[in-house]
mmCIF file of C-alpha atoms and ligand atoms in Angstrom:
data_model
loop_
_atom_site.group_PDB
_atom_site.id
_atom_site.type_symbol
_atom_site.label_atom_id
_atom_site.label_comp_id
_atom_site.label_asym_id
_atom_site.label_seq_id
_atom_site.Cartn_x
_atom_site.Cartn_y
_atom_site.Cartn_z
ATOM 1 C CA MET U 195 3.452 6.468 -0.621
ATOM 2 C CA THR U 196 7.175 6.895 -0.435
ATOM 3 C CA ALA U 197 9.697 4.718 -2.179
ATOM 4 C CA GLN U 198 12.934 5.093 -0.322
ATOM 5 C CA ALA U 199 14.991 1.957 -0.734
ATOM 6 C CA PRO U 200 15.673 -0.942 -3.040
ATOM 7 C CA ASN U 201 13.475 -3.922 -2.386
ATOM 8 C CA TYR U 202 16.232 -6.525 -2.032
ATOM 9 C CA GLY U 203 14.973 -7.989 -5.311
ATOM 10 C CA ALA U 204 11.780 -9.044 -3.551
ATOM 11 C CA PHE U 205 9.654 -9.066 -6.704
ATOM 12 C CA ASP U 206 12.062 -11.536 -8.341
ATOM 13 C CA ARG U 207 10.936 -14.135 -5.802
ATOM 14 C CA VAL U 208 7.305 -14.100 -6.977
ATOM 15 C CA ASP U 209 5.664 -15.972 -9.826
ATOM 16 C CA TRP U 210 3.847 -13.148 -11.668
ATOM 17 C CA PRO U 211 1.109 -12.286 -12.323
ATOM 18 C CA VAL U 212 -0.690 -12.894 -9.070
ATOM 19 C CA ARG U 213 -4.427 -13.404 -9.534
ATOM 20 C CA THR U 214 -7.205 -12.867 -6.991
ATOM 21 C CA PRO U 215 -10.907 -13.495 -7.661
ATOM 22 C CA ARG U 216 -11.332 -10.097 -9.368
ATOM 23 C CA LEU U 217 -7.852 -8.610 -9.764
ATOM 24 C CA THR U 218 -4.434 -9.189 -11.253
ATOM 25 C CA LEU U 219 -1.259 -7.893 -9.596
ATOM 26 C CA ARG U 220 2.065 -7.521 -11.396
ATOM 27 C CA PRO U 221 5.210 -5.401 -11.039
ATOM 28 C CA ALA U 222 4.665 -1.921 -12.463
ATOM 29 C CA THR U 223 6.668 -0.770 -15.463
ATOM 30 C CA ALA U 224 7.621 2.691 -16.693
ATOM 31 C CA ALA U 225 4.984 2.284 -19.405
ATOM 32 C CA ASP U 226 2.252 2.157 -16.706
ATOM 33 C CA ALA U 227 2.801 5.782 -15.714
ATOM 34 C CA GLU U 228 -0.027 7.172 -17.860
ATOM 35 C CA THR U 229 -2.362 4.454 -16.575
ATOM 36 C CA ALA U 230 -1.564 5.348 -12.973
ATOM 37 C CA TRP U 231 -1.923 9.045 -13.772
ATOM 38 C CA ALA U 232 -5.671 8.349 -14.173
ATOM 39 C CA TRP U 233 -5.935 8.142 -10.365
ATOM 40 C CA ARG U 234 -2.674 9.744 -9.266
ATOM 41 C CA SER U 235 -3.769 13.041 -10.880
ATOM 42 C CA LEU U 236 -6.975 13.264 -8.834
ATOM 43 C CA PRO U 237 -7.101 15.534 -5.761
ATOM 44 C CA GLU U 238 -9.241 13.026 -3.848
ATOM 45 C CA VAL U 239 -6.438 10.464 -4.271
ATOM 46 C CA THR U 240 -3.425 12.741 -3.732
ATOM 47 C CA HIS U 241 -5.054 14.454 -0.744
ATOM 48 C CA TRP U 242 -3.411 11.980 1.658
ATOM 49 C CA LEU U 243 -0.391 10.983 -0.427
ATOM 50 C CA THR U 244 3.136 12.274 0.041
ATOM 51 C CA ALA U 245 3.016 14.457 -3.037
ATOM 52 C CA ALA U 246 0.677 15.805 -5.695
ATOM 53 C CA TRP U 247 3.097 15.978 -8.612
ATOM 54 C CA SER U 248 2.575 17.635 -11.959
ATOM 55 C CA HIS U 249 2.060 15.182 -14.818
ATOM 56 C CA ASP U 250 5.659 15.328 -16.069
ATOM 57 C CA GLU U 251 7.157 15.076 -12.588
ATOM 58 C CA PHE U 252 4.900 12.134 -11.780
ATOM 59 C CA VAL U 253 5.859 10.277 -14.968
ATOM 60 C CA ARG U 254 9.564 10.878 -14.258
ATOM 61 C CA ARG U 255 9.328 9.716 -10.642
ATOM 62 C CA TRP U 256 7.116 6.715 -11.437
ATOM 63 C CA ALA U 257 9.851 5.355 -13.717
ATOM 64 C CA GLU U 258 12.680 5.673 -11.173
ATOM 65 C CA PRO U 259 14.174 2.191 -10.626
ATOM 66 C CA ASP U 260 13.905 2.388 -6.830
ATOM 67 C CA ARG U 261 10.250 3.220 -7.157
ATOM 68 C CA LEU U 262 9.408 0.575 -9.748
ATOM 69 C CA ALA U 263 11.182 -1.949 -7.525
ATOM 70 C CA VAL U 264 8.504 -1.448 -4.855
ATOM 71 C CA THR U 265 5.412 -0.817 -6.991
ATOM 72 C CA LEU U 266 2.732 -3.200 -8.240
ATOM 73 C CA LEU U 267 -0.001 -2.392 -10.713
ATOM 74 C CA VAL U 268 -3.478 -3.668 -9.865
ATOM 75 C CA GLU U 269 -5.670 -4.540 -12.844
ATOM 76 C CA HIS U 270 -9.364 -5.388 -13.111
ATOM 77 C CA GLU U 271 -10.612 -6.893 -16.361
ATOM 78 C CA GLY U 272 -7.402 -5.813 -18.094
ATOM 79 C CA ARG U 273 -7.573 -2.198 -16.936
ATOM 80 C CA GLY U 274 -5.226 -0.582 -14.405
ATOM 81 C CA VAL U 275 -7.237 0.454 -11.349
ATOM 82 C CA GLY U 276 -4.681 0.949 -8.615
ATOM 83 C CA ASP U 277 -1.164 0.632 -7.366
ATOM 84 C CA LEU U 278 0.393 -1.003 -4.343
ATOM 85 C CA MET U 279 3.716 -0.527 -2.630
ATOM 86 C CA ILE U 280 5.553 -3.409 -0.999
ATOM 87 C CA ARG U 281 8.814 -2.070 0.363
ATOM 88 C CA VAL U 282 10.937 -4.749 2.006
ATOM 89 C CA THR U 283 13.217 -3.403 4.704
ATOM 90 C CA ASP U 284 15.384 -4.561 7.583
ATOM 91 C CA ALA U 285 13.879 -4.766 11.042
ATOM 92 C CA TRP U 286 15.793 -2.822 13.651
ATOM 93 C CA ALA U 287 18.229 -5.136 15.391
ATOM 94 C CA GLN U 288 21.234 -5.018 17.613
ATOM 95 C CA ALA U 289 24.489 -5.265 15.706
ATOM 96 C CA GLU U 290 25.343 -8.846 16.626
ATOM 97 C CA VAL U 291 22.046 -10.155 15.205
ATOM 98 C CA ALA U 292 21.511 -7.678 12.370
ATOM 99 C CA ASP U 293 21.943 -10.333 9.681
ATOM 100 C CA ALA U 294 18.923 -12.220 11.029
ATOM 101 C CA ALA U 295 16.772 -9.069 10.731
ATOM 102 C CA HIS U 296 17.738 -8.384 7.116
ATOM 103 C CA GLY U 297 14.728 -8.106 4.786
ATOM 104 C CA THR U 298 12.251 -9.346 7.390
ATOM 105 C CA GLN U 299 9.915 -6.369 7.402
ATOM 106 C CA ALA U 300 7.685 -4.763 4.757
ATOM 107 C CA GLU U 301 5.879 -1.469 4.492
ATOM 108 C CA LEU U 302 2.697 -1.418 2.418
ATOM 109 C CA GLY U 303 0.956 1.460 0.626
ATOM 110 C CA TRP U 304 -1.983 1.754 -1.788
ATOM 111 C CA SER U 305 -4.106 3.943 -4.006
ATOM 112 C CA LEU U 306 -7.175 3.067 -6.023
ATOM 113 C CA LEU U 307 -9.092 4.650 -8.884
ATOM 114 C CA PRO U 308 -12.077 6.362 -7.207
ATOM 115 C CA VAL U 309 -14.713 4.945 -9.588
ATOM 116 C CA VAL U 310 -13.880 1.416 -8.408
ATOM 117 C CA GLN U 311 -13.683 2.253 -4.706
ATOM 118 C CA GLY U 312 -16.301 0.861 -2.337
ATOM 119 C CA ARG U 313 -16.278 -2.631 -3.884
ATOM 120 C CA GLY U 314 -13.593 -4.233 -1.765
ATOM 121 C CA PHE U 315 -10.894 -4.084 -4.455
ATOM 122 C CA ALA U 316 -8.353 -2.470 -2.123
ATOM 123 C CA THR U 317 -9.108 -5.108 0.513
ATOM 124 C CA GLU U 318 -8.610 -7.857 -2.071
ATOM 125 C CA ALA U 319 -5.401 -6.338 -3.455
ATOM 126 C CA VAL U 320 -3.795 -5.619 -0.090
ATOM 127 C CA ALA U 321 -4.763 -9.086 1.150
ATOM 128 C CA ALA U 322 -2.883 -10.476 -1.863
ATOM 129 C CA ALA U 323 0.103 -8.276 -0.987
ATOM 130 C CA ILE U 324 0.048 -9.634 2.573
ATOM 131 C CA GLU U 325 -0.125 -13.193 1.167
ATOM 132 C CA LEU U 326 3.011 -12.429 -0.838
ATOM 133 C CA CYS U 327 4.726 -11.012 2.229
ATOM 134 C CA VAL U 328 3.996 -13.995 4.452
ATOM 135 C CA GLY U 329 4.655 -16.407 1.560
ATOM 136 C CA PRO U 330 7.442 -16.015 -1.003
ATOM 137 C CA LEU U 331 8.857 -12.805 0.465
ATOM 138 C CA GLY U 332 9.416 -14.361 3.886
ATOM 139 C CA ILE U 333 8.364 -11.249 5.790
ATOM 140 C CA ARG U 334 7.699 -11.554 9.520
ATOM 141 C CA ARG U 335 6.216 -8.081 10.185
ATOM 142 C CA ILE U 336 4.065 -5.920 7.896
ATOM 143 C CA GLU U 337 3.569 -2.229 8.593
ATOM 144 C CA ALA U 338 1.598 0.679 7.156
ATOM 145 C CA ASN U 339 0.965 4.279 8.150
ATOM 146 C CA CYS U 340 -1.634 6.906 7.387
ATOM 147 C CA PHE U 341 -3.011 10.217 8.537
ATOM 148 C CA ALA U 342 -5.588 9.631 11.293
ATOM 149 C CA ALA U 343 -8.070 11.610 9.198
ATOM 150 C CA ASN U 344 -7.667 9.162 6.289
ATOM 151 C CA GLU U 345 -10.490 6.966 7.466
ATOM 152 C CA PRO U 346 -10.799 4.802 4.297
ATOM 153 C CA SER U 347 -7.153 3.803 4.732
ATOM 154 C CA TRP U 348 -7.314 2.854 8.385
ATOM 155 C CA ARG U 349 -10.651 1.103 7.855
ATOM 156 C CA LEU U 350 -8.942 -0.924 5.128
ATOM 157 C CA MET U 351 -6.154 -1.896 7.536
ATOM 158 C CA GLU U 352 -8.616 -2.844 10.251
ATOM 159 C CA ARG U 353 -10.692 -4.920 7.776
ATOM 160 C CA LEU U 354 -7.522 -6.881 7.115
ATOM 161 C CA GLY U 355 -6.861 -7.495 10.792
ATOM 162 C CA MET U 356 -3.956 -5.091 11.106
ATOM 163 C CA ARG U 357 -3.376 -3.734 14.604
ATOM 164 C CA ARG U 358 -3.295 -0.043 15.429
ATOM 165 C CA GLU U 359 0.014 0.296 17.247
ATOM 166 C CA GLY U 360 0.584 4.017 17.294
ATOM 167 C CA HIS U 361 -1.328 7.271 17.346
ATOM 168 C CA TYR U 362 0.987 10.233 16.908
ATOM 169 C CA VAL U 363 -0.427 13.604 17.867
ATOM 170 C CA ALA U 364 0.042 16.535 15.459
ATOM 171 C CA GLU U 365 2.930 14.597 13.960
ATOM 172 C CA SER U 366 2.863 15.440 10.269
ATOM 173 C CA LEU U 367 2.454 18.628 8.290
ATOM 174 C CA HIS U 368 -0.211 18.333 5.598
ATOM 175 C CA ARG U 369 0.041 20.532 2.506
ATOM 176 C CA SER U 370 -3.082 22.318 3.804
ATOM 177 C CA GLY U 371 -0.785 23.833 6.432
ATOM 178 C CA GLN U 372 -2.288 21.793 9.285
ATOM 179 C CA TRP U 373 -0.273 19.573 11.631
ATOM 180 C CA LEU U 374 -2.202 16.288 11.621
ATOM 181 C CA ASP U 375 -2.269 13.129 13.712
ATOM 182 C CA GLY U 376 -0.768 9.967 12.231
ATOM 183 C CA LEU U 377 -1.508 6.286 12.781
ATOM 184 C CA SER U 378 0.708 3.250 12.455
ATOM 185 C CA TYR U 379 -0.574 -0.280 11.927
ATOM 186 C CA ALA U 380 1.157 -3.643 11.848
ATOM 187 C CA LEU U 381 0.556 -7.349 11.456
ATOM 188 C CA LEU U 382 2.885 -10.226 12.209
ATOM 189 C CA ALA U 383 2.990 -12.978 9.615
ATOM 190 C CA SER U 384 2.020 -15.418 12.374
ATOM 191 C CA GLU U 385 -1.163 -13.399 12.940
ATOM 192 C CA TRP U 386 -2.412 -13.451 9.333
ATOM 193 C CA ARG U 387 -5.690 -15.339 9.027
ATOM 194 C CA GLY U 388 -6.826 -14.037 5.629
ATOM 195 C CA VAL U 389 -9.635 -11.551 5.077
ATOM 196 C CA PRO U 390 -12.283 -11.958 7.779
ATOM 197 C CA PRO U 391 -15.881 -12.420 6.521
ATOM 198 C CA ARG U 392 -17.762 -9.152 6.193
ATOM 199 C CA ALA U 393 -19.857 -8.376 9.245
ATOM 200 C CA ASP U 394 -22.732 -7.136 7.050
ATOM 201 C CA ARG U 395 -23.004 -10.458 5.204
ATOM 202 C CA SER U 396 -23.654 -14.044 6.184
ATOM 203 C CA GLU U 397 -20.750 -15.550 4.167
HETATM 204 C C1 COA M 280 -7.582 3.850 0.801
HETATM 205 C C2 COA M 280 -8.430 3.375 -0.369
HETATM 206 C C3 COA M 280 -7.658 2.459 -1.278
HETATM 207 C C4 COA M 280 -9.639 2.626 0.229
HETATM 208 O O1 COA M 280 -10.570 2.347 -0.797
HETATM 209 P P1 COA M 280 -11.949 1.630 -0.440
HETATM 210 O O2 COA M 280 -12.773 1.601 -1.674
HETATM 211 O O3 COA M 280 -12.533 2.232 0.792
HETATM 212 O O4 COA M 280 -11.500 0.147 -0.037
HETATM 213 P P2 COA M 280 -12.005 -1.194 -0.688
HETATM 214 O O5 COA M 280 -11.786 -1.168 -2.157
HETATM 215 O O6 COA M 280 -11.400 -2.293 0.084
HETATM 216 O O7 COA M 280 -13.578 -1.157 -0.447
HETATM 217 C C5 COA M 280 -14.071 -1.221 0.876
HETATM 218 C C6 COA M 280 -15.433 -0.604 0.930
HETATM 219 O O8 COA M 280 -16.264 -1.284 -0.007
HETATM 220 C C7 COA M 280 -17.235 -2.051 0.706
HETATM 221 N N1 COA M 280 -17.249 -3.366 0.045
HETATM 222 C C8 COA M 280 -18.097 -3.710 -0.947
HETATM 223 N N2 COA M 280 -17.827 -4.947 -1.371
HETATM 224 C C9 COA M 280 -16.787 -5.417 -0.620
HETATM 225 C C10 COA M 280 -16.069 -6.631 -0.604
HETATM 226 N N3 COA M 280 -16.364 -7.634 -1.426
HETATM 227 N N4 COA M 280 -15.055 -6.761 0.281
HETATM 228 C C11 COA M 280 -14.750 -5.767 1.123
HETATM 229 N N5 COA M 280 -15.400 -4.578 1.141
HETATM 230 C C12 COA M 280 -16.417 -4.403 0.267
HETATM 231 C C13 COA M 280 -16.807 -2.084 2.166
HETATM 232 O O9 COA M 280 -17.908 -2.174 3.037
HETATM 233 C C14 COA M 280 -16.058 -0.764 2.286
HETATM 234 O O10 COA M 280 -16.930 0.307 2.450
HETATM 235 P P3 COA M 280 -17.041 1.046 3.885
HETATM 236 O O11 COA M 280 -15.658 1.556 4.218
HETATM 237 O O12 COA M 280 -18.041 2.120 3.613
HETATM 238 O O13 COA M 280 -17.503 -0.010 4.839
HETATM 239 C C15 COA M 280 -8.960 4.585 -1.181
HETATM 240 O O14 COA M 280 -9.720 5.407 -0.333
HETATM 241 C C16 COA M 280 -7.861 5.413 -1.827
HETATM 242 O O15 COA M 280 -7.305 5.066 -2.862
HETATM 243 N N6 COA M 280 -7.541 6.588 -1.208
HETATM 244 C C17 COA M 280 -6.595 7.529 -1.782
HETATM 245 C C18 COA M 280 -5.166 7.093 -1.648
HETATM 246 C C19 COA M 280 -4.746 6.916 -0.187
HETATM 247 O O16 COA M 280 -5.245 7.569 0.713
HETATM 248 N N7 COA M 280 -3.785 6.015 0.016
HETATM 249 C C20 COA M 280 -3.272 5.689 1.312
HETATM 250 C C21 COA M 280 -2.335 6.699 1.820
HETATM 251 S S1 COA M 280 -1.787 6.250 3.457
#
């Protein structure tokens, strides 16, 4: 996940905490750095992330205001289990209509403690993030990107009904030294129907 820009005060427009059936979402604080280090220190989590920082570098970067402005902590039964990024941006627009494109787009990102993976927590948390985007944040287009080889991430996006819009060949250099394919996904607010029922269950 990259945190590149202020969030236009997006988190100030939400009534926190946000609760889902199993999770609580709230804006991250500097004091959450050690909690997040529990998963952000693990190679299986950092493998696909932008950086695998040392502990001290991670703690310093986690607390940067621009980063906290886009980061949510995900808690389960009072324990931090993951983090989400919601970065509100401007859609590209021609100059005459740029004001109308201000703050209309959001980029999402995620990481989850491995011991709680495989239970649908990421699906539940990202669905809540999308609800925030289409609700109080007033976002019209939601985007996310991943390496094509990061199957859990693109499966998550497809579970949520996001559309694969781009496949970029040998686009990004992984720290392994390999040039890897990338994928981009998106969802328009008008397309959001909530989390579809699981195909393996009669819900
Ligand atoms: C991406 C990531 C969050 C996905 O985690 P995940 O555990 O696969 O996702 P969920 O928590 O939504 O769980 C979904 C899995 O649990 C299963 N599941 C069980 N109960 C479920 C429920 N109630 N609802 C949905 N899925 C459920 C699903 O079938 C799915 O398994 P499958 O992919 O084998 O079909 C995780 O792999 C991760 O943190 N990766 C490292 C960080 C990273 O890559 N970040 C993104 C960089 S672009």
